[in-house]
C-alpha positions as semicolon CSV with decimal commas, in nm:
position;residue;x (nm);y (nm);z (nm)
1;M;0,101;2,483;-0,277
2;K;-0,083;2,313;-0,565
3;P;0,108;2,024;-0,730
4;P;0,182;2,043;-1,104
5;D;-0,094;1,954;-1,338
6;A;0,123;1,694;-1,494
7;V;0,128;1,478;-1,184
8;V;-0,025;1,121;-1,212
9;F;-0,101;0,912;-0,920
10;Q;-0,077;0,522;-0,933
11;H;-0,254;0,333;-0,664
12;L;-0,107;-0,006;-0,569
13;D;-0,172;-0,298;-0,351
14;A;0,100;-0,503;-0,183
15;A;0,159;-0,738;-0,475
16;Q;0,170;-0,454;-0,728
17;A;0,405;-0,258;-0,503
18;R;0,646;-0,560;-0,489
19;E;0,659;-0,561;-0,858
20;L;0,790;-0,205;-0,856
21;R;1,045;-0,277;-0,581
22;A;1,330;-0,123;-0,787
23;T;1,128;0,199;-0,835
24;V;1,055;0,213;-0,464
25;A;1,423;0,186;-0,383
26;D;1,509;0,446;-0,639
27;I;1,258;0,688;-0,499
28;Y;1,393;0,632;-0,150
29;R;1,753;0,698;-0,259
30;R;1,652;1,014;-0,438
31;S;1,434;1,139;-0,142
32;Y;1,648;1,061;0,164
33;V;1,985;1,168;0,025
34;D;2,094;1,341;0,347
35;A;1,966;1,068;0,586
36;I;2,146;0,793;0,390
37;A;2,465;1,004;0,374
38;S;2,455;1,034;0,762
39;G;2,542;0,673;0,796
40;D;2,265;0,597;1,045
41;P;2,200;0,220;1,001
42;F;1,831;0,271;1,026
43;D;1,834;0,494;0,719
44;S;2,038;0,269;0,496
45;P;1,875;0,159;0,173
46;D;1,914;-0,207;0,269
47;Q;1,732;-0,164;0,602
48;F;1,463;0,051;0,429
49;M;1,398;-0,209;0,170
50;H;1,398;-0,490;0,435
51;R;1,114;-0,295;0,608
52;F;0,934;-0,248;0,275
53;D;0,950;-0,628;0,206
54;S;0,798;-0,687;0,549
55;Y;0,521;-0,433;0,485
56;T;0,441;-0,585;0,151
57;A;0,456;-0,961;0,247
58;P;0,185;-1,174;0,098
59;T;0,015;-1,194;0,442
60;R;-0,046;-0,826;0,425
61;R;-0,202;-0,822;0,078
62;D;-0,547;-0,708;0,199
63;V;-0,421;-0,428;0,429
64;F;-0,137;-0,251;0,246
65;A;-0,199;0,044;0,014
66;M;0,049;0,260;-0,184
67;V;0,046;0,558;-0,412
68;I;0,335;0,660;-0,651
69;A;0,335;1,005;-0,804
70;Y;0,470;1,046;-1,157
71;L;0,577;1,379;-1,297
72;D;0,642;1,407;-1,666
73;G;0,634;1,023;-1,668
74;Q;0,907;0,983;-1,410
75;P;0,860;0,857;-1,048
76;A;0,869;1,168;-0,823
77;G;0,745;1,043;-0,483
78;Q;0,561;0,773;-0,301
79;T;0,354;0,705;0,012
80;W;0,212;0,396;0,181
81;G;0,064;0,242;0,479
82;W;-0,168;-0,032;0,605
83;T;-0,478;-0,102;0,811
84;L;-0,393;-0,197;1,163
85;S;-0,511;-0,535;1,269
86;P;-0,630;-0,634;1,619
87;N;-0,338;-0,647;1,868
88;A;-0,131;-0,444;1,621
89;A;0,239;-0,425;1,698
90;W;0,217;-0,055;1,611
91;W;0,093;0,021;1,967
92;N;0,322;-0,220;2,154
93;N;0,561;0,051;2,281
94;F;0,328;0,334;2,273
95;R;0,344;0,578;2,568
96;P;0,041;0,815;2,547
97;D;0,039;1,179;2,638
98;N;-0,169;1,300;2,924
99;T;-0,451;1,393;2,683
100;I;-0,516;1,024;2,632
101;V;-0,740;0,918;2,917
102;N;-0,775;0,548;2,836
103;R;-0,465;0,387;2,662
104;D;-0,646;0,053;2,601
105;A;-0,951;0,213;2,439
106;F;-0,722;0,442;2,230
107;T;-0,510;0,146;2,096
108;A;-0,788;-0,106;2,050
109;E;-0,797;-0,214;1,688
110;D;-1,054;-0,415;1,503
111;G;-0,908;-0,431;1,159
112;T;-1,110;-0,135;1,030
113;R;-1,052;0,146;1,274
114;T;-0,700;0,282;1,192
115;F;-0,472;0,327;0,890
116;A;-0,101;0,349;0,966
117;L;0,063;0,599;0,739
118;S;0,417;0,467;0,720
119;E;0,594;0,678;0,453
120;I;0,570;0,994;0,248
121;M;0,868;1,091;0,036
122;V;0,934;1,314;-0,256
123;C;1,253;1,301;-0,462
124;A;1,489;1,592;-0,376
125;N;1,457;1,756;-0,714
126;N;1,078;1,767;-0,683
127;T;1,028;1,912;-0,334
128;G;0,860;2,241;-0,282
129;R;0,591;2,168;-0,540
130;G;0,311;2,042;-0,326
131;L;0,375;1,679;-0,405
132;A;0,402;1,556;-0,042
133;R;0,058;1,695;0,041
134;A;-0,089;1,567;-0,284
135;L;0,044;1,211;-0,207
136;H;-0,080;1,235;0,150
137;D;-0,428;1,335;0,032
138;A;-0,441;1,079;-0,261
139;L;-0,372;0,798;-0,020
140;L;-0,573;0,901;0,282
141;N;-0,879;1,036;0,103
142;S;-0,916;0,691;-0,049
143;R;-0,921;0,510;0,289
144;P;-1,235;0,373;0,461
145;E;-1,086;0,367;0,814
146;R;-1,199;0,618;1,071
147;R;-0,861;0,760;1,168
148;S;-0,492;0,740;1,066
149;T;-0,168;0,738;1,265
150;L;0,188;0,804;1,174
151;L;0,531;0,834;1,341
152;V;0,763;1,141;1,297
153;E;1,095;1,208;1,454
154;P;1,051;1,497;1,702
155;D;1,344;1,693;1,551
156;N;1,216;1,668;1,195
157;E;1,089;2,022;1,207
158;R;0,990;2,039;0,835
159;A;0,781;1,729;0,839
160;Y;0,628;1,810;1,178
161;R;0,520;2,155;1,055
162;A;0,354;2,007;0,749
163;Y;0,175;1,736;0,948
164;R;0,033;1,987;1,192
165;N;-0,083;2,202;0,899
166;W;-0,255;1,892;0,752
167;G;-0,451;1,833;1,065
168;W;-0,241;1,588;1,266
169;T;-0,202;1,603;1,647
170;R;0,044;1,437;1,875
171;A;-0,089;1,145;2,089
172;G;0,230;1,018;2,254
173;I;0,567;0,854;2,169
174;T;0,695;0,517;2,070
175;R;1,003;0,329;1,969
176;P;0,937;0,058;1,705
177;S;1,102;-0,281;1,742
178;W;1,293;-0,239;1,414
179;P;1,675;-0,260;1,460
180;D;1,828;0,077;1,532
181;A;1,489;0,249;1,539
182;P;1,473;0,594;1,704
183;T;1,206;0,725;1,932
184;F;0,918;0,878;1,736
185;D;0,625;1,102;1,820
186;V;0,294;0,929;1,739
187;L;0,051;1,163;1,559
188;I;-0,326;1,087;1,488
189;R;-0,583;1,235;1,249
190;D;-0,936;1,163;1,169
191;L;-1,010;1,048;0,802
192;P;-1,278;1,176;0,578
193;A;-1,461;0,847;0,549
194;G;-1,457;0,809;0,931
195;A;-1,588;1,164;0,975
196;S;-1,872;1,109;0,731
197;S;-1,978;0,776;0,884
198;G;-1,989;0,926;1,232
């Protein structure tokens, strides 16, 4: 589905994202209504914003990237991620599927190989309009890395179906070190810049 013509994308680095912290929190609350209502501590707005503050810390200024979508001048969704550094914690608890022959080679990072897509969210009143895919493409198509990775809860059928349609494949599972973090499936996808550079 094509997003509305009125959508405007704002690309942000870590410092710019921190300046819009209230907007980030508002989009989260309007996107994850059911998850927040469930009472799961991992999905609480406070824990979510604690993670956001970690992602956008000054030490991550050069690796963090974010896109906010505005529809009719109002924030409607957001996505962000960062380039994985050598010895990235992202892979610490990774258990690969049988399709991964060499775990060490698969998880080796040099600071330019992999972009970790951390979040995509669209406010509940704007879902079903193609904004999630548009945000996904606006962020990833601007990246110079060769591949991207993301985490998805195995029972999140809607998100899983979308990611598969967008070219993602499962590589294994992991449980991040965040407090109350669930076990996630780890997905992987080549990026346009990586494909063109061989």
